Coordinates of C-alpha atoms in Angstrom, one line a residue:
X15 CA 0.1 0.1 0.0
X16 CA 1.9 3.2 -1.2
X17 CA 0.4 6.6 -0.4
X18 CA 3.0 8.5 -2.8
X19 CA 2.8 12.2 -2.7
X20 CA 2.9 13.9 -6.1
X21 CA 2.8 17.6 -4.7
X22 CA 1.6 19.9 -2.1
X23 CA -0.6 22.9 -2.2
X24 CA 1.3 26.4 -1.9
X25 CA 0.9 28.1 1.4
X26 CA -0.8 24.7 3.1
X27 CA 0.1 22.9 6.0
X28 CA 1.9 20.3 4.1
X29 CA 4.3 22.8 2.4
X30 CA 4.9 24.4 6.1
X31 CA 6.0 20.8 7.4
X32 CA 8.3 20.5 4.3
X33 CA 6.3 17.7 2.8
X34 CA 7.9 17.0 -0.9
X35 CA 7.0 15.3 -4.0
X36 CA 8.0 11.8 -3.9
X37 CA 7.4 11.5 -0.1
X38 CA 5.1 8.5 1.1
X39 CA 2.4 9.2 3.7
X40 CA 2.5 6.2 6.0
X41 CA 0.0 6.7 8.9
X42 CA -2.4 9.3 10.2
X43 CA -3.1 8.7 14.0
X44 CA -1.3 5.4 13.6
X45 CA -3.7 4.2 10.9
X46 CA -2.5 3.5 7.4
X47 CA -5.0 5.2 4.9
X48 CA -6.0 2.7 2.0
X49 CA -7.4 5.6 -0.1
X50 CA -8.2 9.2 -0.6
X51 CA -11.4 8.8 1.6
X52 CA -9.5 7.6 4.7
X53 CA -7.1 10.3 4.0
X54 CA -9.9 13.0 4.4
X55 CA -11.6 11.2 7.2
X56 CA -8.7 10.7 9.4
X57 CA -7.2 14.1 8.6
X58 CA -10.3 16.1 9.6
X59 CA -9.7 16.3 13.2
X60 CA -8.2 19.2 15.0
X61 CA -5.1 17.1 16.5
X62 CA -3.5 14.6 14.2
X63 CA -0.2 12.8 14.1
X64 CA 1.3 12.4 10.8
X65 CA 3.8 10.0 9.8
X66 CA 5.9 10.8 6.6
X67 CA 8.5 8.4 5.0
X68 CA 11.2 10.5 3.1
X69 CA 13.4 9.3 0.4
X70 CA 16.0 6.6 1.6
X71 CA 13.4 5.3 4.1
X72 CA 13.7 8.2 6.7
X73 CA 10.4 8.5 8.5
X74 CA 9.3 11.7 10.4
X75 CA 6.5 12.1 12.6
X76 CA 4.4 15.5 12.9
X77 CA 2.1 16.6 15.6
X78 CA -0.4 19.0 13.8
X79 CA -3.0 21.2 15.4
X80 CA -5.0 22.9 13.0
X81 CA -8.8 23.9 12.3
X82 CA -11.4 20.9 12.1
X83 CA -11.8 19.8 8.4
X84 CA -8.8 21.9 7.4
X85 CA -7.3 20.1 4.5
X86 CA -3.2 19.6 4.8
X87 CA -2.8 20.3 1.2
X88 CA -1.4 17.1 0.3
X89 CA -1.8 15.8 -3.5
X90 CA -1.4 12.3 -4.2
X91 CA -0.5 10.5 -7.5
X92 CA -3.4 8.1 -7.1
X93 CA -6.7 8.1 -4.9
X94 CA -6.5 4.5 -4.2
X95 CA -3.4 3.7 -2.2
X96 CA -4.1 0.2 -2.5
X97 CA -4.7 -0.2 -6.0
X98 CA -7.7 0.0 -8.1
X99 CA -10.8 -2.7 -7.9
X100 CA -10.8 -4.3 -11.2
X101 CA -14.0 -5.4 -13.0
X102 CA -14.6 -9.2 -13.6
X103 CA -17.4 -9.0 -15.5
X104 CA -17.8 -10.4 -19.1
X105 CA -20.6 -7.8 -20.3
X106 CA -22.0 -8.4 -23.6
X107 CA -21.9 -5.1 -24.6
X108 CA -18.3 -3.9 -23.0
X109 CA -16.9 -1.1 -25.1
X110 CA -13.2 -2.0 -23.5
X111 CA -13.5 -5.3 -25.1
X112 CA -14.5 -3.7 -28.5
X113 CA -11.3 -1.9 -28.5
X114 CA -8.5 -2.7 -31.2
X115 CA -5.1 -3.8 -30.0
X116 CA -2.1 -1.8 -29.4
X117 CA -3.7 1.2 -27.9
X118 CA -2.3 2.8 -24.6
X119 CA -2.7 0.6 -21.6
X120 CA -4.8 2.7 -19.7
X121 CA -7.7 2.4 -22.3
X122 CA -8.0 -1.5 -21.5
X123 CA -8.3 -0.9 -17.6
X124 CA -11.7 -1.8 -16.3
X125 CA -12.3 -0.6 -12.9
X126 CA -15.5 -1.5 -10.8
X127 CA -14.3 0.6 -7.6
X128 CA -16.8 2.2 -5.4
X129 CA -14.3 4.7 -4.4
X130 CA -13.9 6.0 -8.0
X131 CA -17.5 6.1 -8.3
X132 CA -17.9 8.6 -5.6
X133 CA -14.7 10.6 -6.4
X134 CA -15.2 10.7 -10.1
X135 CA -18.8 9.5 -11.0
X136 CA -17.6 6.1 -12.4
X137 CA -20.3 3.5 -12.8
X138 CA -20.0 0.3 -10.7
X139 CA -21.9 -2.9 -11.1
X140 CA -21.9 -4.2 -7.6
X141 CA -20.8 -7.5 -8.7
X142 CA -17.4 -7.1 -7.7
X143 CA -17.8 -5.8 -4.3
X144 CA -17.3 -7.3 -0.9
X145 CA -19.5 -7.5 2.3
X146 CA -16.8 -5.3 4.0
X147 CA -16.9 -2.8 1.3
X148 CA -20.7 -2.6 1.4
X149 CA -20.3 -2.1 5.2
X150 CA -17.8 0.6 4.6
X151 CA -20.2 2.6 2.3
X152 CA -22.9 2.4 4.7
X153 CA -20.8 3.3 7.9
X154 CA -18.9 6.0 6.0
X155 CA -22.1 7.2 4.1
X156 CA -20.2 7.1 1.0
X157 CA -22.8 9.0 -1.2
X158 CA -23.8 9.3 -4.0
X159 CA -22.7 6.3 -5.9
X160 CA -23.2 5.8 -9.7
X161 CA -24.4 2.1 -10.4
X162 CA -24.9 0.3 -13.8
X163 CA -28.0 -1.6 -13.5
X164 CA -29.0 -2.7 -17.1
X165 CA -31.6 -4.9 -16.1
X166 CA -33.3 -5.7 -12.8
X167 CA -34.3 -9.2 -14.1
X168 CA -31.6 -11.6 -12.4
X169 CA -31.2 -14.0 -15.1
X170 CA -31.0 -11.4 -17.9
X171 CA -28.6 -9.2 -15.6
X172 CA -26.5 -12.4 -15.1
X173 CA -26.4 -13.0 -18.8
X174 CA -25.5 -9.6 -19.8
X175 CA -22.8 -9.2 -17.3
X176 CA -21.6 -12.6 -17.4
X177 CA -21.2 -12.9 -13.6
X178 CA -22.7 -15.4 -11.2
X179 CA -23.5 -12.5 -8.6
X180 CA -25.2 -10.1 -11.0
X181 CA -28.7 -11.2 -10.4
X182 CA -28.5 -9.8 -7.0
X183 CA -28.7 -6.1 -7.7
X184 CA -32.2 -5.3 -6.4
X185 CA -31.0 -6.5 -3.0
X186 CA -27.9 -4.5 -3.0
X187 CA -30.1 -1.4 -4.0
X188 CA -32.4 -2.1 -1.2
X189 CA -29.8 -2.4 1.2
X190 CA -28.1 0.6 0.1
X191 CA -31.2 2.9 -0.1
X192 CA -32.0 1.7 3.7
X193 CA -28.9 3.0 4.6
X194 CA -29.6 6.4 3.0
X195 CA -27.1 6.2 0.3
X196 CA -28.1 8.3 -2.8
X197 CA -27.7 6.7 -6.0
X198 CA -27.7 7.5 -9.7
X199 CA -28.0 4.6 -12.1
X200 CA -27.6 3.7 -15.9
X201 CA -29.0 1.5 -18.3
X202 CA -26.8 0.6 -21.5
X203 CA -29.8 -0.3 -23.9
X204 CA -29.3 -3.1 -26.1
X205 CA -32.1 -3.6 -28.9
X206 CA -33.6 -6.9 -28.5
X207 CA -31.9 -7.7 -25.2
X208 CA -32.9 -5.4 -22.5
X209 CA -35.4 -3.1 -24.2
X210 CA -39.2 -3.3 -24.6
X211 CA -41.0 -4.9 -21.5
X212 CA -37.6 -5.5 -19.6
X213 CA -36.8 -1.9 -19.8
X214 CA -40.2 -1.0 -18.4
X215 CA -39.9 -3.3 -15.5
X216 CA -36.3 -2.3 -14.7
X217 CA -37.1 1.5 -14.7
X218 CA -40.3 1.1 -12.7
X219 CA -38.6 -1.3 -10.2
X220 CA -36.1 1.2 -9.6
X221 CA -38.5 4.1 -9.2
X222 CA -39.8 2.1 -6.3
X223 CA -36.2 3.2 -4.5
X224 CA -36.9 6.9 -5.1
X225 CA -35.8 9.2 -3.6
X226 CA -32.4 7.2 -2.9
X227 CA -32.4 6.3 -6.6
X228 CA -32.2 9.8 -7.9
X229 CA -31.9 9.2 -11.5
X230 CA -31.9 6.5 -14.4
X231 CA -30.0 7.3 -17.4
X232 CA -30.7 5.3 -20.6
X233 CA -27.8 5.1 -23.0
X234 CA -27.7 3.3 -26.4
X235 CA -25.1 0.7 -26.7
X236 CA -22.0 1.6 -28.4
X237 CA -20.9 -1.0 -31.1
X238 CA -17.6 -0.8 -32.8
X239 CA -16.3 -2.8 -36.0
X240 CA -14.4 -5.0 -33.4
X241 CA -17.6 -6.2 -31.7
X242 CA -17.9 -10.0 -32.2
X243 CA -21.0 -10.7 -30.2
X244 CA -24.1 -11.5 -32.5
X245 CA -26.5 -10.1 -29.8
X246 CA -25.2 -6.7 -30.0
X247 CA -26.0 -4.3 -32.7
X248 CA -26.6 -0.5 -32.9
X249 CA -30.2 1.1 -32.6
X250 CA -31.7 2.1 -35.8
X251 CA -33.5 5.6 -36.2
X252 CA -37.2 4.2 -35.9
X253 CA -36.0 2.2 -33.0
X254 CA -34.7 5.2 -31.4
X255 CA -37.8 7.3 -32.1
X256 CA -40.0 4.4 -30.2
X257 CA -37.4 4.8 -27.2
X258 CA -38.0 8.6 -27.2
X259 CA -41.7 8.2 -27.2
X260 CA -42.1 5.5 -24.6
X261 CA -39.7 7.4 -22.2
X262 CA -41.5 10.5 -22.7
X263 CA -44.8 9.0 -21.6
X264 CA -43.2 7.4 -18.5
X265 CA -41.4 10.9 -17.6
X266 CA -44.9 12.4 -17.6
X267 CA -46.2 9.7 -15.3
X268 CA -43.3 10.1 -13.1
X269 CA -43.9 13.8 -12.9
X270 CA -47.4 13.2 -11.6
X271 CA -46.5 10.8 -8.8
X272 CA -42.8 11.8 -8.0
X273 CA -42.5 15.3 -9.0
X274 CA -39.6 14.4 -11.2
X275 CA -38.7 13.0 -14.7
X276 CA -36.8 10.4 -12.8
X277 CA -35.6 8.6 -16.2
X278 CA -33.3 10.6 -18.8
X279 CA -32.2 9.7 -22.3
X280 CA -28.9 10.3 -23.5
X281 CA -28.6 13.0 -26.1
X282 CA -27.6 10.1 -29.0
X283 CA -31.3 8.9 -28.6
X284 CA -32.8 12.2 -29.8
X285 CA -30.1 12.8 -32.4
X286 CA -30.6 9.4 -34.0
X287 CA -34.2 9.7 -33.7
X288 CA -34.0 13.3 -35.3
X289 CA -36.3 14.4 -32.4
X290 CA -35.8 18.0 -30.6
X291 CA -33.4 18.1 -27.8
X292 CA -35.6 18.6 -24.3
X293 CA -35.4 22.2 -22.8
X294 CA -32.9 23.1 -20.0
X295 CA -35.4 22.5 -17.2
X296 CA -36.1 18.9 -18.5
X297 CA -32.8 17.8 -17.2
X298 CA -33.5 19.0 -13.4
X299 CA -29.8 20.0 -12.6
X300 CA -28.2 17.5 -15.0
X301 CA -27.4 14.8 -12.6
X302 CA -26.0 12.5 -15.4
X303 CA -24.5 15.1 -17.8
X304 CA -21.0 13.4 -17.8
X305 CA -23.1 10.4 -19.0
X306 CA -24.0 12.3 -22.2
X307 CA -27.4 13.2 -20.7
X308 CA -28.4 17.0 -21.4
X309 CA -24.8 17.7 -22.6
X310 CA -26.2 19.2 -25.8
X311 CA -28.8 21.4 -24.0
X312 CA -26.1 22.5 -21.7
X313 CA -23.7 23.5 -24.4
X314 CA -26.4 25.2 -26.4
X315 CA -27.5 27.2 -23.3
X316 CA -23.8 28.2 -22.5
X317 CA -23.1 29.4 -26.0
X318 CA -26.3 31.5 -25.9
X319 CA -25.7 33.2 -22.8
X320 CA -22.0 33.8 -23.8
X321 CA -23.0 35.1 -27.6
X322 CA -23.7 38.7 -26.0
X323 CA -19.8 38.6 -26.1
X324 CA -19.6 38.2 -29.8
X325 CA -18.6 41.2 -32.1
X326 CA -20.4 42.3 -35.1
X327 CA -17.3 42.1 -37.0
X328 CA -13.5 40.8 -36.7
X329 CA -10.7 43.2 -37.3
X330 CA -9.3 40.8 -40.0
X331 CA -10.5 37.9 -42.1
X332 CA -10.5 34.5 -40.4
X333 CA -11.7 31.3 -42.0
X334 CA -11.9 28.4 -39.5
X335 CA -13.3 24.8 -39.7
X336 CA -15.1 22.7 -37.1
X337 CA -14.5 19.1 -37.3
X338 CA -16.9 16.6 -35.5
X339 CA -18.5 13.1 -35.6
X340 CA -21.6 12.5 -37.7
X341 CA -24.1 12.6 -34.7
X342 CA -22.8 16.0 -33.6
X343 CA -23.4 17.8 -36.9
X344 CA -26.9 19.0 -36.0
X345 CA -25.5 20.0 -32.6
X346 CA -22.9 22.4 -34.2
X347 CA -25.1 23.4 -37.0
X348 CA -27.0 26.4 -35.1
X349 CA -23.6 27.6 -33.6
X350 CA -21.9 27.6 -37.0
X351 CA -24.8 29.8 -38.3
X352 CA -24.7 32.2 -35.4
X353 CA -20.8 32.6 -35.9
X354 CA -21.2 33.3 -39.6
X355 CA -23.3 36.4 -38.9
X356 CA -20.0 38.0 -37.8
X357 CA -18.5 40.1 -40.6
X358 CA -15.1 38.9 -41.7
X359 CA -15.3 35.4 -39.9
X360 CA -16.2 32.3 -42.1
X361 CA -16.9 28.9 -40.4
X362 CA -17.3 25.6 -42.1
X363 CA -18.5 22.5 -40.4
X364 CA -17.2 19.0 -41.3
X365 CA -18.7 15.7 -40.0
X366 CA -16.4 12.8 -40.3
X367 CA -16.8 9.0 -40.7
X368 CA -15.2 7.0 -37.8
X369 CA -12.7 4.6 -39.9
X370 CA -11.1 3.5 -36.9
X371 CA -13.9 2.1 -34.7
X372 CA -16.2 1.9 -37.6
X373 CA -19.1 3.9 -39.0
X374 CA -21.6 2.9 -36.5
X375 CA -19.7 4.9 -33.9
X376 CA -20.8 8.4 -34.8
X377 CA -19.8 10.5 -31.5
X378 CA -17.3 13.1 -31.8
X379 CA -15.4 11.9 -28.7
X380 CA -14.2 8.8 -30.5
X381 CA -12.6 10.4 -33.3
X382 CA -8.9 9.5 -33.7
X383 CA -6.0 11.2 -35.3
X384 CA -6.2 8.7 -38.1
X385 CA -9.9 9.8 -38.6
X386 CA -8.9 13.4 -39.0
X387 CA -6.0 12.6 -41.4
X388 CA -8.4 10.2 -43.6
X389 CA -11.6 12.5 -43.2
X390 CA -9.8 15.8 -44.1
X391 CA -7.9 14.5 -46.9
X392 CA -11.1 13.0 -48.5
X393 CA -12.8 16.2 -47.9
X394 CA -10.2 18.2 -49.6
X395 CA -10.4 15.9 -52.6
X396 CA -14.3 15.7 -52.9
X397 CA -14.8 19.5 -52.5
X398 CA -11.6 20.5 -54.3
X399 CA -10.4 22.4 -51.1
X400 CA -6.7 23.3 -51.3
X401 CA -6.6 24.3 -47.6
X402 CA -8.6 24.4 -44.3
X403 CA -5.8 25.5 -41.9
X404 CA -7.5 26.3 -38.9
X405 CA -9.3 23.3 -37.3
X406 CA -11.2 23.3 -34.3
X407 CA -12.3 19.8 -32.5
X408 CA -13.6 19.1 -29.2
X409 CA -11.1 18.4 -26.2
X410 CA -12.7 15.2 -25.4
X411 CA -10.7 14.0 -28.3
X412 CA -7.6 14.2 -26.4
X413 CA -6.2 12.3 -23.4
X414 CA -6.8 14.6 -20.6
X415 CA -4.0 17.4 -19.9
X416 CA -2.1 15.7 -23.2
X417 CA -2.1 16.3 -27.0
X418 CA -2.8 12.4 -27.5
X419 CA -5.6 11.2 -29.5
X420 CA -7.4 7.6 -28.6
X421 CA -5.1 5.9 -31.5
X422 CA -1.9 7.2 -30.0
X423 CA -1.2 9.9 -32.5
X424 CA -0.2 13.4 -31.3
X425 CA -1.7 16.7 -32.2
X426 CA 1.6 17.6 -33.8
X427 CA 1.7 14.7 -36.0
X428 CA -1.7 15.3 -37.4
X429 CA -0.9 19.3 -38.0
X430 CA 2.3 18.4 -39.8
X431 CA 0.7 15.8 -41.9
X432 CA -2.2 17.9 -43.1
X433 CA -0.4 21.2 -42.7
X434 CA -3.2 22.5 -40.5
X435 CA -3.5 24.3 -36.9
X436 CA -5.6 22.4 -34.5
X437 CA -7.6 23.8 -31.8
X438 CA -9.0 21.7 -29.0
X439 CA -11.9 23.4 -27.2
X440 CA -13.7 22.7 -24.3
X441 CA -17.5 22.0 -25.2
X442 CA -18.6 24.9 -23.4
X443 CA -20.2 28.0 -24.9
X444 CA -17.7 30.5 -23.2
X445 CA -14.7 28.4 -24.1
X446 CA -15.8 28.1 -27.9
X447 CA -16.5 31.8 -28.0
X448 CA -13.2 32.8 -26.6
X449 CA -11.0 30.5 -28.8
X450 CA -13.0 31.6 -31.9
X451 CA -12.2 35.2 -31.0
X452 CA -8.8 34.7 -30.4
X453 CA -6.5 35.3 -33.2
X454 CA -3.2 35.5 -31.5
X455 CA -1.9 32.0 -32.8
X456 CA -2.1 28.3 -31.7
X457 CA -4.3 27.3 -28.9
X458 CA -2.5 26.0 -26.0
X459 CA -3.6 22.4 -25.3

């Protein structure tokens, strides 16, 4: 168990004590913390004893008096000091199992760790959890948790997850609800597998745990060209329309009885069904926006609010091109139309086919450097365009904090090969407007 320190906050207690990057936190009040949750809990007291191991195995003990809940300002290289709990499921729809070989190792990591669920909103299945861990969740009131349900039918969930314990999900949810744990749940919907009557039963069985189960997100299964399970296929447009209509009826009923929509659809369903994205209030605080639920409406709203900053004209002519996935074209369409009202600004929009994962993958976030290379070259040939030097892509295409696409190509490699400049922009209206209006050179990625 290694609580390795990666830095300290300037001006913090940790800095005053001389704690450095590379030191190890051994104990707090004689207890070795297993993770960031332990660290926060143990260090919350006014009086604590901190044991730090310096390089060369020198150990130093600090006796600290501080304000209650005052943070020590210590930053760790990992949030789980005893390692990440790995997923042992064999889900028939697992996206990680649909990845091609030879990508970076972190893309193949499948975690099922309740601690990361609390800290980052990662979804867990509760099939890889021990009785001791369930007790810890209840004792420490680790809440909210994000839980992948998929089906409350024991036999079907066991088949979908490929795990002998998967059928116990309802008893786990009941136990956590009785302990006052707040939960947000998701259903990865697979046509012909857990839709139709099973979806109805799952959603309405989950609603029995309201308000402890706060929300249900229904997300369409992602299917790449590497998928080998014959049971798994993407949704068609008419099937997506049926899902939208059906869930809309349920939302109306839940509003009458629970005063909440309770169940929400991922934006992909509305886009595939060619239906209007619901209004801002529909999402009731956006509890599952990181799951692609309401992201489009949030983006449009933030852009509209920030558009008051847009000028009537630029000081000099500028031409930029937005590049995105097929499903995101109608998302960026209204944005492009508004930006083209600015004099001396010309904005194009290109939606690319995903060659790397296959054409059934249409979301922008899974475009790779290879897709940009192939797609932009094809676009240039088809439309006889000699140049499109400034390219805007969503920052979700890149590894967080780095200029690396999913296929390990770097931004610099793509720029040099295509002779373009790539701006990676956060999908927030203010960020987009700032970058469009900034004409001083390459965006800092």
